[in-house]
Short mmCIF file of C-alpha atoms and ligand atoms in Angstrom, two decimals:
data_model
loop_
_atom_site.label_atom_id
_atom_site.label_comp_id
_atom_site.label_asym_id
_atom_site.label_seq_id
_atom_site.Cartn_x
_atom_site.Cartn_y
_atom_site.Cartn_z
CA MET G 1 123.28 5.09 28.78
CA ALA G 2 120.13 5.59 27.36
CA LYS G 3 117.60 2.49 27.42
CA ALA G 4 116.04 0.71 24.92
CA TRP G 5 113.27 1.37 25.58
CA GLY G 6 113.54 4.84 27.17
CA GLY G 7 112.05 7.11 25.05
CA ARG G 8 109.63 8.35 26.73
CA PHE G 9 111.27 8.23 30.38
CA HIS G 10 112.10 11.61 31.62
CA GLN G 11 114.65 9.50 34.35
CA ALA G 12 117.31 7.54 34.33
CA THR G 13 116.68 4.38 36.35
CA ASP G 14 117.73 3.62 39.83
CA PRO G 15 120.77 1.15 39.76
CA ARG G 16 119.33 -0.60 43.31
CA ILE G 17 116.05 -0.38 40.42
CA GLU G 18 118.48 -2.20 38.18
CA ALA G 19 120.62 -4.45 40.06
CA PHE G 20 116.55 -5.92 41.79
CA THR G 21 115.45 -5.97 38.45
CA GLU G 22 117.83 -7.96 36.34
CA SER G 23 118.21 -10.73 34.42
CA ILE G 24 121.31 -10.85 32.94
CA SER G 25 123.72 -13.10 35.85
CA PHE G 26 121.14 -16.13 35.75
CA ASP G 27 120.41 -15.74 31.27
CA LYS G 28 123.39 -15.41 29.66
CA ARG G 29 122.93 -18.75 29.18
CA LEU G 30 119.81 -18.44 27.18
CA TYR G 31 122.66 -16.48 24.82
CA ALA G 32 123.48 -19.34 22.12
CA VAL G 33 119.74 -19.41 21.15
CA ASP G 34 118.83 -16.09 21.47
CA ILE G 35 121.57 -15.58 18.38
CA ARG G 36 119.90 -18.07 17.69
CA GLY G 37 116.03 -17.21 17.56
CA SER G 38 117.62 -13.31 16.07
CA MET G 39 119.06 -14.58 12.82
CA ALA G 40 115.72 -15.97 11.91
CA HIS G 41 114.07 -13.69 12.90
CA ALA G 42 116.56 -11.82 10.22
CA THR G 43 116.31 -13.52 8.01
CA MET G 44 112.94 -13.23 7.26
CA LEU G 45 112.38 -9.65 7.52
CA ALA G 46 114.35 -10.20 4.59
CA HIS G 47 112.14 -12.65 2.78
CA ALA G 48 109.15 -10.42 3.30
CA GLY G 49 111.52 -7.10 2.40
CA LEU G 50 111.47 -5.45 5.86
CA ILE G 51 115.16 -4.89 5.83
CA THR G 52 117.79 -5.92 2.53
CA ASN G 53 119.30 -9.01 2.46
CA LEU G 54 123.09 -6.53 2.76
CA GLU G 55 121.29 -6.43 6.11
CA ARG G 56 120.08 -9.04 7.23
CA ASP G 57 124.31 -10.24 6.83
CA ARG G 58 125.10 -7.98 8.56
CA ILE G 59 123.01 -8.51 11.09
CA CYS G 60 123.64 -12.32 11.00
CA ASP G 61 127.70 -11.02 10.73
CA HIS G 62 127.29 -9.35 12.74
CA LEU G 63 125.48 -12.07 15.60
CA ASP G 64 128.17 -14.22 14.98
CA GLN G 65 130.31 -12.70 15.92
CA ILE G 66 129.16 -11.41 18.79
CA GLY G 67 128.29 -15.29 20.25
CA GLU G 68 131.72 -16.12 19.19
CA GLU G 69 132.67 -14.02 22.05
CA ILE G 70 130.09 -14.52 24.57
CA ALA G 71 131.28 -18.23 24.20
CA ALA G 72 135.02 -17.36 24.57
CA GLY G 73 134.34 -15.21 27.35
CA GLN G 74 134.89 -12.21 25.83
CA PHE G 75 131.93 -10.10 26.31
CA THR G 76 130.83 -7.44 28.88
CA PHE G 77 127.79 -7.79 30.24
CA ARG G 78 126.44 -5.13 32.62
CA THR G 79 124.01 -4.93 34.83
CA ASP G 80 122.18 -2.00 33.19
CA LEU G 81 120.70 -3.68 30.20
CA GLU G 82 119.46 -6.28 31.99
CA ASP G 83 118.83 -9.55 29.96
CA ILE G 84 120.88 -11.26 27.09
CA HIS G 85 118.58 -9.94 24.84
CA MET G 86 118.96 -6.44 25.63
CA HIS G 87 122.32 -7.25 25.72
CA ILE G 88 122.96 -8.71 22.31
CA GLU G 89 121.34 -6.06 19.79
CA ASN G 90 122.89 -3.23 21.96
CA ALA G 91 126.13 -5.36 20.69
CA LEU G 92 125.26 -5.56 17.26
CA ILE G 93 123.65 -1.43 17.92
CA THR G 94 126.90 -0.30 18.46
CA ARG G 95 128.83 -2.40 16.01
CA ILE G 96 126.07 -1.24 12.93
CA GLY G 97 124.68 1.06 14.29
CA ASP G 98 120.66 1.64 12.30
CA VAL G 99 121.26 -1.20 10.71
CA GLY G 100 121.05 -3.13 14.38
CA ARG G 101 117.78 -0.93 14.76
CA LYS G 102 115.39 -2.84 13.01
CA LEU G 103 117.01 -6.08 14.23
CA HIS G 104 113.69 -6.12 16.58
CA THR G 105 111.56 -5.23 13.58
CA GLY G 106 108.02 -6.63 13.41
CA ARG G 107 108.92 -8.27 17.78
CA SER G 108 108.94 -8.27 21.23
CA ARG G 109 111.14 -9.34 24.20
CA ASN G 110 108.28 -10.72 25.21
CA ASP G 111 108.10 -13.44 22.43
CA GLN G 112 111.52 -13.43 22.25
CA VAL G 113 112.02 -14.82 25.73
CA SER G 114 109.54 -17.55 24.66
CA THR G 115 111.46 -18.09 22.07
CA ASP G 116 114.48 -18.68 24.05
CA LEU G 117 113.09 -20.78 26.40
CA LYS G 118 111.55 -23.27 23.99
CA LEU G 119 114.74 -23.85 22.37
CA TYR G 120 117.12 -24.11 24.99
CA THR G 121 113.93 -27.14 26.82
CA ARG G 122 113.98 -28.41 23.39
CA ASP G 123 117.94 -29.03 23.57
CA ALA G 124 117.41 -28.73 27.70
CA ILE G 125 115.03 -32.28 26.43
CA ASP G 126 117.46 -33.72 23.83
CA ASP G 127 120.13 -33.64 25.84
CA LEU G 128 118.92 -36.25 28.84
CA ASP G 129 117.36 -38.99 26.41
CA LYS G 130 120.25 -39.02 25.91
CA LEU G 131 122.00 -39.84 29.31
CA LEU G 132 118.14 -41.86 29.72
CA VAL G 133 119.92 -43.59 27.89
CA GLU G 134 123.34 -44.60 28.82
CA ILE G 135 121.64 -45.33 33.06
CA GLN G 136 119.15 -47.93 30.50
CA GLN G 137 122.39 -48.99 28.54
CA ALA G 138 123.77 -49.59 32.25
CA PHE G 139 120.83 -51.83 33.88
CA VAL G 140 120.93 -53.52 31.10
CA ALA G 141 124.60 -54.72 31.07
CA ARG G 142 124.50 -55.50 35.19
CA CYS G 143 121.61 -57.93 34.04
CA GLU G 144 124.50 -60.03 32.61
CA GLN G 145 127.04 -59.34 35.53
CA ASP G 146 125.07 -60.52 37.55
CA ALA G 147 122.27 -63.23 35.15
CA ASP G 148 122.28 -66.04 37.75
CA VAL G 149 122.03 -63.99 40.49
CA VAL G 150 118.34 -64.95 42.58
CA LEU G 151 117.34 -61.16 44.44
CA PRO G 152 114.81 -60.98 47.55
CA GLY G 153 112.23 -58.92 46.22
CA TYR G 154 110.18 -56.88 48.86
CA THR G 155 107.13 -55.94 49.42
CA HIS G 156 106.48 -52.87 52.12
CA LEU G 157 110.58 -53.80 53.00
CA GLN G 158 109.68 -57.33 54.23
CA ARG G 159 110.82 -60.30 52.42
CA ALA G 160 108.01 -61.35 49.81
CA GLN G 161 109.22 -62.89 46.75
CA PRO G 162 112.51 -64.46 44.56
CA VAL G 163 112.63 -62.34 40.85
CA LEU G 164 116.47 -62.58 39.09
CA ALA G 165 118.10 -59.81 39.65
CA ALA G 166 118.24 -58.70 35.91
CA HIS G 167 114.42 -58.91 36.41
CA TYR G 168 115.41 -55.65 38.79
CA TRP G 169 117.91 -54.26 36.95
CA LEU G 170 115.11 -54.06 34.37
CA ALA G 171 112.31 -52.19 36.36
CA TYR G 172 114.79 -49.12 36.41
CA VAL G 173 114.41 -49.65 32.32
CA GLU G 174 110.82 -49.21 32.04
CA LYS G 175 111.00 -46.58 34.61
CA PHE G 176 113.89 -44.62 33.08
CA GLN G 177 111.84 -45.07 29.43
CA ARG G 178 108.86 -43.82 30.62
CA ASP G 179 110.71 -40.79 31.59
CA ARG G 180 112.44 -40.70 27.89
CA GLU G 181 108.37 -40.98 26.68
CA ARG G 182 106.73 -38.72 28.73
CA LEU G 183 109.94 -35.70 27.64
CA ALA G 184 109.64 -37.22 23.91
CA ASP G 185 105.59 -36.11 24.44
CA CYS G 186 106.90 -33.29 26.04
CA ARG G 187 108.41 -31.52 23.28
CA LYS G 188 105.71 -32.66 21.13
CA ARG G 189 103.52 -29.19 22.62
CA LEU G 190 106.38 -27.58 23.06
CA ASN G 191 107.16 -27.15 19.65
CA VAL G 192 104.74 -24.20 18.52
CA CYS G 193 107.24 -21.50 18.05
CA PRO G 194 105.75 -18.13 19.66
CA LEU G 195 108.13 -15.95 17.19
CA GLY G 196 105.49 -13.28 15.87
CA ALA G 197 103.57 -12.88 19.01
CA ALA G 198 105.27 -10.15 20.02
CA ALA G 199 104.25 -8.67 22.70
CA LEU G 200 100.73 -9.73 23.33
CA ALA G 201 98.76 -8.73 20.53
CA GLY G 202 100.48 -9.56 16.93
CA THR G 203 101.76 -7.33 15.17
CA THR G 204 100.70 -4.65 11.34
CA LEU G 205 103.70 -5.75 10.01
CA PRO G 206 103.89 -8.24 6.93
CA ILE G 207 106.17 -10.39 9.05
CA ASP G 208 106.06 -14.51 7.96
CA ARG G 209 105.98 -17.06 11.40
CA GLN G 210 105.89 -19.67 8.99
CA LEU G 211 108.88 -19.11 8.05
CA THR G 212 110.71 -18.40 11.52
CA ALA G 213 109.08 -21.41 13.02
CA LYS G 214 110.89 -23.32 9.94
CA LEU G 215 114.02 -21.75 10.22
CA LEU G 216 113.59 -22.61 13.54
CA GLY G 217 112.54 -26.04 13.51
CA PHE G 218 109.82 -25.59 14.62
CA ASP G 219 106.70 -27.80 13.91
CA SER G 220 104.29 -25.61 13.67
CA VAL G 221 103.24 -21.08 14.77
CA ALA G 222 100.79 -20.46 17.65
CA ALA G 223 97.72 -19.96 17.43
CA ASN G 224 97.19 -17.12 19.38
CA SER G 225 99.21 -14.26 20.26
CA LEU G 226 97.70 -13.64 23.40
CA ASP G 227 98.29 -17.18 24.82
CA VAL G 228 101.34 -18.09 23.74
CA SER G 229 102.84 -14.21 24.79
CA SER G 230 103.39 -15.48 28.25
CA ASP G 231 102.50 -19.77 27.98
CA ARG G 232 104.61 -21.26 30.31
CA ASP G 233 102.66 -24.80 30.31
CA PHE G 234 106.27 -26.31 28.65
CA LEU G 235 108.01 -25.60 31.38
CA ILE G 236 105.90 -26.90 34.17
CA GLU G 237 105.21 -30.20 31.57
CA PHE G 238 109.92 -29.97 31.31
CA VAL G 239 110.36 -29.54 35.70
CA PHE G 240 107.36 -31.85 36.11
CA CYS G 241 109.06 -35.10 34.11
CA LEU G 242 112.27 -34.32 35.76
CA SER G 243 110.38 -34.15 38.47
CA LEU G 244 109.53 -37.85 37.91
CA ALA G 245 112.75 -39.72 37.02
CA ALA G 246 114.04 -37.52 40.39
CA ALA G 247 112.22 -39.61 41.74
CA HIS G 248 113.42 -42.71 39.71
CA LEU G 249 116.69 -41.48 40.31
CA SER G 250 116.25 -40.93 44.00
CA THR G 251 114.48 -44.78 44.51
CA TRP G 252 116.88 -46.16 43.39
CA ALA G 253 119.65 -44.39 45.55
CA GLU G 254 117.08 -45.09 48.80
CA GLU G 255 117.57 -49.06 47.41
CA TRP G 256 121.13 -49.04 47.24
CA ILE G 257 121.26 -46.86 50.28
CA ILE G 258 119.40 -49.83 52.21
CA TRP G 259 121.21 -52.50 50.91
CA PHE G 260 124.53 -50.72 51.66
CA THR G 261 123.72 -50.97 55.07
CA THR G 262 125.77 -53.34 57.61
CA GLU G 263 122.28 -55.19 58.13
CA PHE G 264 121.39 -55.79 54.37
CA ASN G 265 125.00 -56.34 53.43
CA PHE G 266 124.16 -57.14 49.79
CA LEU G 267 126.15 -54.03 47.95
CA LYS G 268 129.09 -53.57 47.84
CA LEU G 269 130.16 -49.61 46.40
CA PRO G 270 133.78 -48.25 45.50
CA ASP G 271 135.50 -46.95 47.34
CA ALA G 272 135.95 -44.00 44.32
CA TYR G 273 132.11 -43.55 45.63
CA THR G 274 132.48 -43.59 48.78
CA THR G 275 133.38 -41.30 51.89
CA GLY G 276 134.36 -41.61 54.91
CA SER G 277 134.37 -39.65 58.28
CA SER G 278 136.26 -37.06 60.32
CA ILE G 279 135.67 -38.76 63.06
CA MET G 280 134.65 -42.62 62.91
CA PRO G 281 138.09 -44.40 61.24
CA GLN G 282 135.74 -47.45 60.44
CA LYS G 283 133.11 -45.31 58.69
CA ARG G 284 132.38 -45.80 54.97
CA ASN G 285 129.22 -43.57 53.52
CA PRO G 286 127.46 -43.77 50.75
CA ASP G 287 127.22 -40.29 50.64
CA VAL G 288 126.70 -40.15 46.47
CA LEU G 289 123.69 -42.45 46.58
CA GLU G 290 122.55 -38.85 49.64
CA LEU G 291 123.15 -36.23 47.86
CA ILE G 292 121.20 -38.71 44.68
CA ARG G 293 118.61 -38.51 46.32
CA GLY G 294 118.15 -35.60 48.05
CA ARG G 295 119.59 -33.95 44.82
CA THR G 296 115.90 -34.70 44.00
CA ALA G 297 114.53 -31.73 46.73
CA ARG G 298 115.76 -29.35 44.74
CA VAL G 299 114.66 -30.61 41.41
CA MET G 300 111.06 -31.26 42.32
CA ALA G 301 111.04 -28.35 44.51
CA THR G 302 110.31 -26.07 40.39
CA VAL G 303 107.05 -27.66 39.42
CA PRO G 304 105.36 -25.95 42.89
CA GLN G 305 107.31 -22.55 41.84
CA LEU G 306 106.40 -22.50 38.59
CA LEU G 307 102.60 -23.74 39.53
CA ILE G 308 102.70 -20.46 42.33
CA LEU G 309 104.80 -18.46 39.63
CA ILE G 310 101.82 -18.43 37.17
CA LYS G 311 98.91 -19.16 39.39
CA SER G 312 97.48 -15.14 39.32
CA LEU G 313 98.98 -13.92 36.29
CA PRO G 314 96.66 -11.83 34.48
CA MET G 315 97.06 -12.14 29.98
CA ALA G 316 99.27 -11.35 28.80
CA TYR G 317 103.19 -10.82 29.78
CA ASN G 318 104.30 -10.15 33.40
CA ARG G 319 107.48 -9.53 35.08
CA ASP G 320 107.37 -12.09 37.14
CA LEU G 321 107.44 -14.25 34.36
CA GLN G 322 111.78 -13.09 34.10
CA GLU G 323 111.64 -15.13 37.40
CA ASP G 324 111.07 -18.85 35.14
CA LYS G 325 114.19 -19.53 34.00
CA LEU G 326 115.83 -19.42 37.32
CA ALA G 327 113.34 -22.57 38.39
CA MET G 328 114.30 -24.34 35.62
CA PHE G 329 117.77 -23.90 35.09
CA SER G 330 117.71 -25.31 38.91
CA ALA G 331 116.10 -28.53 37.96
CA TYR G 332 117.81 -29.05 34.80
CA ASP G 333 121.08 -28.75 36.08
CA ALA G 334 120.46 -30.83 39.85
CA LEU G 335 118.31 -33.45 37.14
CA ARG G 336 121.56 -33.56 35.01
CA ALA G 337 125.25 -34.43 36.99
CA CYS G 338 122.99 -37.34 38.97
CA LEU G 339 122.06 -38.50 35.46
CA GLU G 340 126.15 -38.04 34.52
CA LEU G 341 126.61 -40.21 37.82
CA THR G 342 124.24 -42.61 37.89
CA PRO G 343 126.05 -45.10 34.52
CA SER G 344 129.59 -45.43 36.28
CA ILE G 345 128.25 -45.66 40.23
CA VAL G 346 125.75 -48.94 37.97
CA ALA G 347 128.41 -50.11 36.75
CA GLY G 348 131.55 -50.22 39.30
CA ALA G 349 129.36 -51.38 42.37
CA GLU G 350 128.43 -54.73 42.66
CA LEU G 351 125.97 -57.33 44.21
CA LYS G 352 127.50 -59.39 47.50
CA ARG G 353 126.56 -62.62 45.80
CA ASP G 354 127.02 -65.46 48.58
CA ARG G 355 125.53 -62.65 51.31
CA ILE G 356 122.85 -62.91 49.58
CA GLU G 357 122.97 -66.45 48.63
CA SER G 358 123.96 -67.14 51.61
CA ARG G 359 120.22 -65.60 53.36
CA LEU G 360 117.79 -66.22 50.87
CA GLU G 361 115.80 -68.98 52.52
CA ASP G 362 115.35 -67.10 55.29
CA GLY G 363 111.37 -64.96 54.97
CA PHE G 364 109.95 -67.96 52.80
CA LEU G 365 110.20 -66.45 49.65
CA ASP G 366 108.81 -69.79 48.04
CA ALA G 367 105.57 -69.81 50.16
CA THR G 368 103.31 -68.03 47.20
CA ALA G 369 104.81 -70.44 44.97
CA LEU G 370 103.53 -73.54 47.67
CA MET G 371 100.41 -71.43 47.76
CA GLU G 372 99.84 -71.86 43.57
CA TYR G 373 101.56 -75.19 44.30
CA LEU G 374 98.02 -76.50 45.53
CA ILE G 375 96.12 -74.04 43.54
CA LYS G 376 97.34 -76.54 40.59
CA LYS G 377 95.90 -79.79 42.76
CA GLY G 378 92.62 -78.43 42.36
CA VAL G 379 92.66 -76.77 45.86
CA PRO G 380 90.91 -72.98 46.17
CA MET G 381 92.68 -69.58 45.89
CA ARG G 382 92.07 -69.13 49.81
CA THR G 383 92.16 -72.54 51.12
CA GLY G 384 95.25 -72.87 49.74
CA HIS G 385 96.47 -69.75 50.84
CA GLU G 386 95.14 -70.14 55.11
CA THR G 387 97.27 -73.68 53.86
CA VAL G 388 100.37 -72.70 53.44
CA GLY G 389 99.83 -69.25 56.34
CA LYS G 390 99.19 -72.91 58.63
CA LEU G 391 102.30 -74.78 57.43
CA VAL G 392 104.88 -70.86 58.09
CA ALA G 393 103.29 -70.65 61.61
CA HIS G 394 104.10 -74.19 62.58
CA CYS G 395 107.59 -73.32 60.39
CA GLU G 396 108.04 -70.08 62.74
CA SER G 397 107.67 -71.97 65.76
CA ARG G 398 110.43 -75.30 64.82
CA GLN G 399 112.71 -72.17 63.38
CA CYS G 400 112.83 -74.40 60.08
CA ARG G 401 111.60 -73.63 57.16
CA LEU G 402 109.20 -75.28 54.50
CA ALA G 403 111.63 -77.44 52.09
CA ASP G 404 112.86 -77.99 55.83
CA LEU G 405 109.34 -80.16 56.03
CA SER G 406 108.86 -83.27 55.97
CA LEU G 407 106.63 -85.27 53.32
CA GLU G 408 104.29 -86.41 56.07
CA ASP G 409 103.82 -82.63 57.56
CA LEU G 410 103.28 -81.46 54.48
CA LYS G 411 100.45 -83.80 54.01
CA THR G 412 98.91 -84.08 56.62
CA ALA G 413 98.40 -80.02 56.02
CA CYS G 414 97.17 -81.03 52.50
CA SER G 415 96.67 -84.56 51.81
CA LEU G 416 96.62 -83.82 47.91
CA ILE G 417 100.30 -82.05 48.35
CA GLU G 418 102.70 -85.42 47.14
CA GLU G 419 106.79 -86.34 46.16
CA ASP G 420 106.75 -83.09 43.67
CA VAL G 421 106.46 -80.75 45.61
CA ARG G 422 110.27 -80.26 46.25
CA GLY G 423 110.18 -78.35 42.71
CA ILE G 424 109.37 -75.39 44.83
CA LEU G 425 109.89 -75.22 47.99
CA GLY G 426 113.43 -73.24 47.93
CA ALA G 427 114.06 -69.27 46.65
CA ARG G 428 115.26 -71.23 43.55
CA ASN G 429 112.89 -72.99 42.57
CA ALA G 430 109.86 -71.06 43.58
CA MET G 431 111.94 -68.56 40.62
CA LYS G 432 112.33 -70.96 37.94
CA ALA G 433 108.21 -71.64 38.35
CA LEU G 434 107.79 -68.00 38.46
CA GLN G 435 106.04 -68.33 34.43
CA SER G 436 103.32 -65.59 33.25
CA TYR G 437 104.56 -62.76 30.83
CA GLY G 438 106.24 -60.00 32.25
CA SER G 439 107.35 -62.26 36.53
CA GLY G 440 110.80 -62.81 37.30
CA GLY G 441 111.43 -66.28 35.94
CA GLU G 442 114.12 -67.37 34.41
CA GLU G 443 112.09 -67.13 30.44
CA SER G 444 110.62 -64.13 31.09
CA VAL G 445 113.34 -62.13 32.56
CA ALA G 446 115.80 -63.92 28.74
CA ALA G 447 112.90 -63.19 26.84
CA ARG G 448 112.92 -59.23 27.74
CA LEU G 449 115.87 -58.82 28.25
CA ALA G 450 116.39 -59.90 24.41
CA GLU G 451 114.14 -56.95 23.39
CA TRP G 452 116.10 -54.33 26.35
CA LYS G 453 119.65 -55.00 23.87
CA GLN G 454 117.29 -54.46 20.70
CA ARG G 455 115.07 -51.45 21.83
CA LEU G 456 118.50 -49.83 22.91
CA SER G 457 121.75 -50.62 20.91
N1 LIG C 1 113.95 -10.30 31.57
C1 LIG C 1 113.08 -10.39 30.72
C2 LIG C 1 112.58 -11.21 31.13
O1 LIG C 1 113.80 -12.19 31.13
C3 LIG C 1 112.51 -10.42 29.33
C4 LIG C 1 111.51 -9.97 29.67
C5 LIG C 1 111.15 -8.31 29.56
N2 LIG C 1 109.64 -7.97 28.34
C6 LIG C 1 108.65 -6.77 28.93
N3 LIG C 1 107.92 -6.38 29.53
N4 LIG C 1 109.82 -6.12 30.06
O2 LIG C 1 111.38 -12.24 30.99
#
C-alpha cells in the first residue's frame, strides 16, 4: 500500500516502524470529530472555488457513510495507515477516487490533528460539566436529608468547631463550582480555530478560515499559523482542570474513608458500594472510595506528562505530539468514571446520626464560642483566649465539659460571665451562635442552600 506521503520514497516502510509509529490504536476515538472537521473543510473549499459543489456533496456523503461504518464497528483499521486521519482520507479515495484526493487541499495533518483535538476536548468539557452539576445536585439533596445534623468540624483532623452537616455538603458544591468555572474558562481559550494553519506556514491557496471556524463553532481564528499548528496549551490547561476536580473528589473520598472506620463510625455505606475481604469474614471495605482516591493519580500524572512532552520541542509540529492524546484520554476517562459514580454514592450513604450526636460534646467544640462570648462582654480577644484555654485545661483535669462547669467556676475564671453563657455552651448552641456570612450556622447555611437550589435548578 503506497503511503499518502510516499512520492519521494524508494523503499516501503519497515513493518516494525509502522507498528512503532502508529497512533490509530488510540486516535480512532477522534473519528467523529475528524469527520466533522473534514466536512467543514470541504464546505469551505467549495465556497472558495477550490472544489465544485458537486464534489463537496460527494465528499460529505461519503464521509457520512464512513462515519456510520466506524460507529457500527464495520470499519477495518490497519497499522500501515498510521492514524485516523489517513484512514478516513484513504477510505474516501478508495470510494470516490480523484474527488477524494482533493479533500486535503489547503490543510495539513498538523492543523487537522489540532482541530480534532480541540473539538474533542470541547465536547469533553461539556460532558464533564453535566456530570459536575449532577454531583452538586447530589450534595444539595443531602442538605435536606441531613437538615438537623450537626457535625464536628476539624482542622488538623482535630475537633475544632461545630457546623451544620449541610455546611459541609455545600463546601463541596463550592469546590465543584470552581471546577466548572475553570473548565468554562479553559473552553474559551481553547475555542480558537487552527484549521487552515496547514503544516506551519499557512497556504498559498485562497482558503476562507473564518468560514471553517464558524462552521465548527469556534469563536475566532488563530492568528499565527506557526503557533497554533503545534500549540497544546489547551490540553495542558484541560488536564490541570481535571486534576483539580480529581483532587476535590479525592479529598471527599478520603474523608468518607475515615468516617467509615470503626474509630469514627460516622457513616453507613450501602452494601452495593462496598466490598468484602477474601480472608477476614467481618470486613466491609470502602474500595470504591479508595479507587476514586487512587485514580486521581492517573489524572494528575497527565499534567507533568504533557508538560514534559512539550518542554523541549522546537517550533512547530514534532512527532512527539502524537503522544498528547494518550495523556488527554487517560485523564478524561479516569475522571469521568469517578464523576459518574459519585452522585449515587453521595445519595446512597447515610450519616449515623446517633453515633455522631453521642460524641458531639467531646473535644470542646464550644470553646471558641465561649471565647467570643467573652469578647462580646468586652474582654480583649487574647485575654479571652487565655481564659478559655485555662478553663479547658481545668475541664480536662476534672474530665468534664465546659457546660458541666458551675456558674461559680466560670465566674472564677472571668467575673463577666453570667447565666446567659448557657445559651452558647454545648456544641449545638455553639453552632447556632455562628452568625457571620458564609458561616456554618443555621441562618447562613439556609441562605446559601436556597441560593444553590436556585442556581442548580
Ligand atoms: N499521527 C500524527 C499525530 O497524531 C499525525 C500528525 C502527523 N503529522 C506529521 N507531520 N507527521 O500527531
